[in-house]
Coordinates of C-alpha atoms in Angstrom, one line a residue:
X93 CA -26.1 -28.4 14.6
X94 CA -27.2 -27.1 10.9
X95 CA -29.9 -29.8 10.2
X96 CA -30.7 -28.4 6.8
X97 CA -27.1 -28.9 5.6
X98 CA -27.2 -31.7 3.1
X99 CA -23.6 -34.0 1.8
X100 CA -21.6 -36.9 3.5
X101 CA -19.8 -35.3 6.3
X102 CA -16.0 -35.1 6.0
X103 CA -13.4 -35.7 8.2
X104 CA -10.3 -33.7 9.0
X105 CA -7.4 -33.6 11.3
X106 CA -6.2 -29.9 11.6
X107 CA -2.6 -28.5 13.3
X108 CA 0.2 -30.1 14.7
X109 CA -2.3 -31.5 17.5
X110 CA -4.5 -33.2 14.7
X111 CA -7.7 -32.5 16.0
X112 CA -10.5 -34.2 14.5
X113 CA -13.1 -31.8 12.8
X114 CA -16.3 -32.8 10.2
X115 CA -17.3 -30.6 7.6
X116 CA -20.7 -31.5 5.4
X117 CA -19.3 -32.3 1.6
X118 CA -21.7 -29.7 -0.1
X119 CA -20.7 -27.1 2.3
X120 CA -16.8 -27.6 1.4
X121 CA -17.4 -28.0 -2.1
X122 CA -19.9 -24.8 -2.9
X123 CA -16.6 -22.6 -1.7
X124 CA -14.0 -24.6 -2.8
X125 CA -12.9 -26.2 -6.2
X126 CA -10.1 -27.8 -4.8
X127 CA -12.3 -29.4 -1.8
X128 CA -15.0 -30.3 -4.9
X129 CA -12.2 -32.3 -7.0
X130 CA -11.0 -34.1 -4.1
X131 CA -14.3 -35.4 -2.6
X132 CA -15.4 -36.6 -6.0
X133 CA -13.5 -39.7 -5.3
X134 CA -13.7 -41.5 -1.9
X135 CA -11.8 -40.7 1.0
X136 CA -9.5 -43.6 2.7
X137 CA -8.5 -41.3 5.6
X138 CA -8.9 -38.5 7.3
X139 CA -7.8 -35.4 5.3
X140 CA -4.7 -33.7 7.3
X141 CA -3.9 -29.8 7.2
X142 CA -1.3 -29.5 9.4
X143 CA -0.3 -26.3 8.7
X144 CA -3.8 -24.9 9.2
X145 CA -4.2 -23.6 12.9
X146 CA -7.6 -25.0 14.3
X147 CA -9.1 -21.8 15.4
X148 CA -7.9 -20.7 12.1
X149 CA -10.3 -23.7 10.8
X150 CA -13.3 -23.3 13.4
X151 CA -13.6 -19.4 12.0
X152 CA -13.7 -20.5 8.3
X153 CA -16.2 -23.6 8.7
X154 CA -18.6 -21.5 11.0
X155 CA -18.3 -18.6 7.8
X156 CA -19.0 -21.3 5.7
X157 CA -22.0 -22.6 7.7
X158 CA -23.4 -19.3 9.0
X159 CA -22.2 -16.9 5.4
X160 CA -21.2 -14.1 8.1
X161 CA -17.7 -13.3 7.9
X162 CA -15.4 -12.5 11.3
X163 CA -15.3 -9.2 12.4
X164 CA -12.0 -7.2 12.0
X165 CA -12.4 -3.6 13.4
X166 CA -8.6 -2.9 14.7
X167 CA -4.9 -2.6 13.6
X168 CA -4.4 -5.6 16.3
X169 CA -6.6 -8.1 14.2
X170 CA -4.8 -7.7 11.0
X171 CA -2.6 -10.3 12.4
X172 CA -5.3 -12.9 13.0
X173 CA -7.1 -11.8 9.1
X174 CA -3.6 -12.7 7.5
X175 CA -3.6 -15.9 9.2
X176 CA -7.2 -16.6 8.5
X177 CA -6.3 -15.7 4.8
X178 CA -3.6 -18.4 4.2
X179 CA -5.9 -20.8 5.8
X180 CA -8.5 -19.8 3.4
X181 CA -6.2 -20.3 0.5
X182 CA -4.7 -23.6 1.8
X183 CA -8.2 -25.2 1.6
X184 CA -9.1 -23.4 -1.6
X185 CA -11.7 -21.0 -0.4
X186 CA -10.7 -18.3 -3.1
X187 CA -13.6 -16.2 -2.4
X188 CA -13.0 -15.8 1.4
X189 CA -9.5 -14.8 0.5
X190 CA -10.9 -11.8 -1.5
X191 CA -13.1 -10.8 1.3
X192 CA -10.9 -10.5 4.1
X193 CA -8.8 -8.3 2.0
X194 CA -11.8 -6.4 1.8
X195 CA -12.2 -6.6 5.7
X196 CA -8.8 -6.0 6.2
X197 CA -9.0 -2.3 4.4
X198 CA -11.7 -1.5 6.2
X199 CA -9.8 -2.3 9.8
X200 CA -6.6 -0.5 8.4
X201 CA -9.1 2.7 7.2
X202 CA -8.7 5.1 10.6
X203 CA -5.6 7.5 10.2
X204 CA -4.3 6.2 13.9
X205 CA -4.1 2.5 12.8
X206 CA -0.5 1.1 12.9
X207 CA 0.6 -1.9 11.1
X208 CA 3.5 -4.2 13.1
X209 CA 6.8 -5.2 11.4
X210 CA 6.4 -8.4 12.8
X211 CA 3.0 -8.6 10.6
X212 CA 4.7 -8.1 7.5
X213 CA 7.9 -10.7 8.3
X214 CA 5.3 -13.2 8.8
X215 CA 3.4 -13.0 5.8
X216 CA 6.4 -13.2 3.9
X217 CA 7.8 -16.2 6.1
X218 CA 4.5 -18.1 5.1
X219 CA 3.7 -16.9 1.7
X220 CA 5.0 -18.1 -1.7
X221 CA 6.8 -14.9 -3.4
X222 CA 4.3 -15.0 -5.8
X223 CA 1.8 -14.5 -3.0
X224 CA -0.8 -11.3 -3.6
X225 CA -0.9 -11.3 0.3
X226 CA 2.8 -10.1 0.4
X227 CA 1.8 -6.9 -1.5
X228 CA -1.5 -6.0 0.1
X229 CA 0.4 -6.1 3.3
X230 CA 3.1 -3.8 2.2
X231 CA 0.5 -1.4 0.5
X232 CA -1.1 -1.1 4.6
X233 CA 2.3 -1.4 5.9
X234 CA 3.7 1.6 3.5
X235 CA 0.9 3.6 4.5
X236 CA -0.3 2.6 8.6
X237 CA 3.4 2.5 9.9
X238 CA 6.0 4.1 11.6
X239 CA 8.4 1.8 10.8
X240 CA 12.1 0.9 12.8
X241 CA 14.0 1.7 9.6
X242 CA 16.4 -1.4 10.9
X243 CA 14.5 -3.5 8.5
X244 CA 16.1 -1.4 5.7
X245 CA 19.3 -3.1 6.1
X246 CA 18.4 -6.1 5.0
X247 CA 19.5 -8.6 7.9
X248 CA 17.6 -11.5 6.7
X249 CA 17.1 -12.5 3.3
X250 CA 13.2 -12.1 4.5
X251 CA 13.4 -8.3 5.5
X252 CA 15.4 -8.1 2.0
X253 CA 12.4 -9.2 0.4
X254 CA 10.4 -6.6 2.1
X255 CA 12.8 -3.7 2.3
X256 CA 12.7 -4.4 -1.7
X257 CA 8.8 -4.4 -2.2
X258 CA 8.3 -1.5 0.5
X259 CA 10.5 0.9 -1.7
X260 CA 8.4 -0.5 -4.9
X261 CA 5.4 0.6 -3.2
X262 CA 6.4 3.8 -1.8
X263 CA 7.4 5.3 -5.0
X264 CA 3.4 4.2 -6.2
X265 CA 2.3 5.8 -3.0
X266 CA 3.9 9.3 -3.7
X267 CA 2.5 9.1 -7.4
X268 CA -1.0 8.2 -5.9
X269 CA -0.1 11.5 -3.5
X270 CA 0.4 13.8 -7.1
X271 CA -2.3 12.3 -8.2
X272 CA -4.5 13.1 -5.4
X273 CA -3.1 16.6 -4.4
X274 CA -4.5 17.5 -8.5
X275 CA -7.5 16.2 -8.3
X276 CA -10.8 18.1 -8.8
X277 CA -11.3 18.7 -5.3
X278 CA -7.8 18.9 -4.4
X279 CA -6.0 20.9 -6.9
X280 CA -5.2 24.6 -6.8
X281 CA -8.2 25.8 -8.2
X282 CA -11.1 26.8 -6.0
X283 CA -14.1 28.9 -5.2
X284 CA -14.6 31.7 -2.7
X285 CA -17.5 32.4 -0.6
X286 CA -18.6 34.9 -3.1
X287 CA -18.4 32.3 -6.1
X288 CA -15.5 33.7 -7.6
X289 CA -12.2 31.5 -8.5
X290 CA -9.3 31.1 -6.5
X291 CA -6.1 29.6 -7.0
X292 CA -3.6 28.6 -4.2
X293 CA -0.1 28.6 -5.5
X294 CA 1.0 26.8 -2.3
X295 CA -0.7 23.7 -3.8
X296 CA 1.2 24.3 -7.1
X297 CA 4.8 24.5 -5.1
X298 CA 3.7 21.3 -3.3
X299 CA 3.5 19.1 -6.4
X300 CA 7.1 20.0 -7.3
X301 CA 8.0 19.0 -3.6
X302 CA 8.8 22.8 -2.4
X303 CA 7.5 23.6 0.9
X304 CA 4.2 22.4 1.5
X305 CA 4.0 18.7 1.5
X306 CA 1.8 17.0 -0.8
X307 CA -1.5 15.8 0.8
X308 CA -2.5 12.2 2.4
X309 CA -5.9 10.9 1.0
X310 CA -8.1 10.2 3.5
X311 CA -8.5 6.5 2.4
X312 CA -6.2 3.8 2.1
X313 CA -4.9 3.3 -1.8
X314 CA -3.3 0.5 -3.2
X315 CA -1.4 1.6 -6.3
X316 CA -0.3 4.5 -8.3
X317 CA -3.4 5.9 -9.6
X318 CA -4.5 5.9 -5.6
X319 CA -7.2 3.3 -6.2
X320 CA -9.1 2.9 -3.3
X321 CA -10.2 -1.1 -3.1
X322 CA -7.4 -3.5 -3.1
X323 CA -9.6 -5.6 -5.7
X324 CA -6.1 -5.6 -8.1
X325 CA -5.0 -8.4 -5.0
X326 CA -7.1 -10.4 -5.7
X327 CA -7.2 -14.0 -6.6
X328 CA -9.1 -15.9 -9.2
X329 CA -9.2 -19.7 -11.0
X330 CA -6.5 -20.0 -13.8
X331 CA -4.7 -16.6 -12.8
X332 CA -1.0 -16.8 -12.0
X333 CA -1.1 -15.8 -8.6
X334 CA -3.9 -18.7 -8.1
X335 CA -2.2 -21.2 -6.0
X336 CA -4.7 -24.9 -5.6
X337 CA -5.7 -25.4 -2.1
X338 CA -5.1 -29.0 -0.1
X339 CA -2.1 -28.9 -1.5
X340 CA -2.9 -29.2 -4.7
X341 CA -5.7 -32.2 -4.2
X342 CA -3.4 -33.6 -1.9
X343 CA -1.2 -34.8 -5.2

């Protein structure tokens, strides 16, 4: 099928089903420095990811093969990109781990986009807490959500985790709001039609949270100082929240 990939092909049993898939070596190795230690030595057996769903598989290989992400253009696919990104990190592709979050601002961007619950309690159920995934999620979740306040009691140990990191994050939201609502284009300074200065006091009485409520930005931001790329979660080589794919070489 992609005649001018070179490298031994490698064999692999994905999901619960095991189904049989071959990837070529080189193509697994450019991405992947866990997949480039392991197939430096040779392989007795098949190489098993059963945690790894195999459409989860089929979309990162054909990435790998074709370098054209997925597309992700809806609140409804955020599921399948956090899926696609513990994949990614199980078989080490770091890289593609940093560019579905990428992808995955982009779908959450439009103001009508709603993040599920249900989204979040799975990342967390199938995440490590050390996980970067777990606050990227919350950081959408804070912001694209009307959310059943339920979760705030804390039934599960899970939604205790989450109640705990949404509250973290929407305390840095309403900074990022201050912070916004003074900004150059923002604040209560302005200009006529005439050119003259202007100054709207409402803005002023809205910073110390009196009747006009401090204004949304128009883009998603991912930490107090209403940065707008969620490049602070990402992952990189010999960082703490770098976690080996194949589980660990398969050690």
């Amino acid at each position: 099928m992609y005649p001018a990939v070179q490298g031994r092909p490698v064999h692999f049993h994905v999901g619960q089903a095991q189904m049989p898939y071959d990837v070529h070596s080189l193509v697994l190795s450019a991405d992947s420095p866990a997949c480039k230690t392991l197939l430096a030595r040779p392989l007795k057996a098949p190489i098993a990811l059963p945690t790894v769903s195999p459409d989860d598989f089929a979309a990162l290989t054909k990435w790998l093969y074709e370098h054209a992400p997925p597309v992700f253009d809806s609140s409804a696919d955020l599921s399948s990109l956090c899926k696609l990104w513990v994949s990614a990190m199980a078989l080490g592709l770091w890289q593609k781990a940093n560019t579905l979050m990428r992808l995955g601002m982009v779908a959450a961007m439009p103001s009508d986009v709603l993040c599920s619950i249900d989204v979040v309690r799975w990342v967390f159920a199938n995440t490590p807490s050390s996980s970067p995934l777990r606050d990227y999620i919350i950081a959408i979740f804070v912001q694209r959500s009307k959310p059943d306040r339920s979760f705030l009691l804390q039934h599960s140990p899970v939604d205790g985790e989450i109640c705990s990191k949404f509250n973290a994050f929407a305390k840095k939201f309403q900074m990022a709001r201050h912070k916004f609502a003074v900004s150059k284009d923002q604040g209560p300074w302005g200009t006529d039609e005439n050119g003259f200065p202007t100054f709207d006091y409402k803005k002023v009485l809205a910073l110390k949270g009196e009747q006009e409520p401090l204004p949304l930005p128009p883009y998603l931001v991912w930490d107090e100082k209403a940065v707008e790329l969620p490049d602070c979660f990402f992952i990189f080589p010999g960082t703490l929240t770098y976690v080996e794919g194949l589980a660990a070489v398969l050690k």
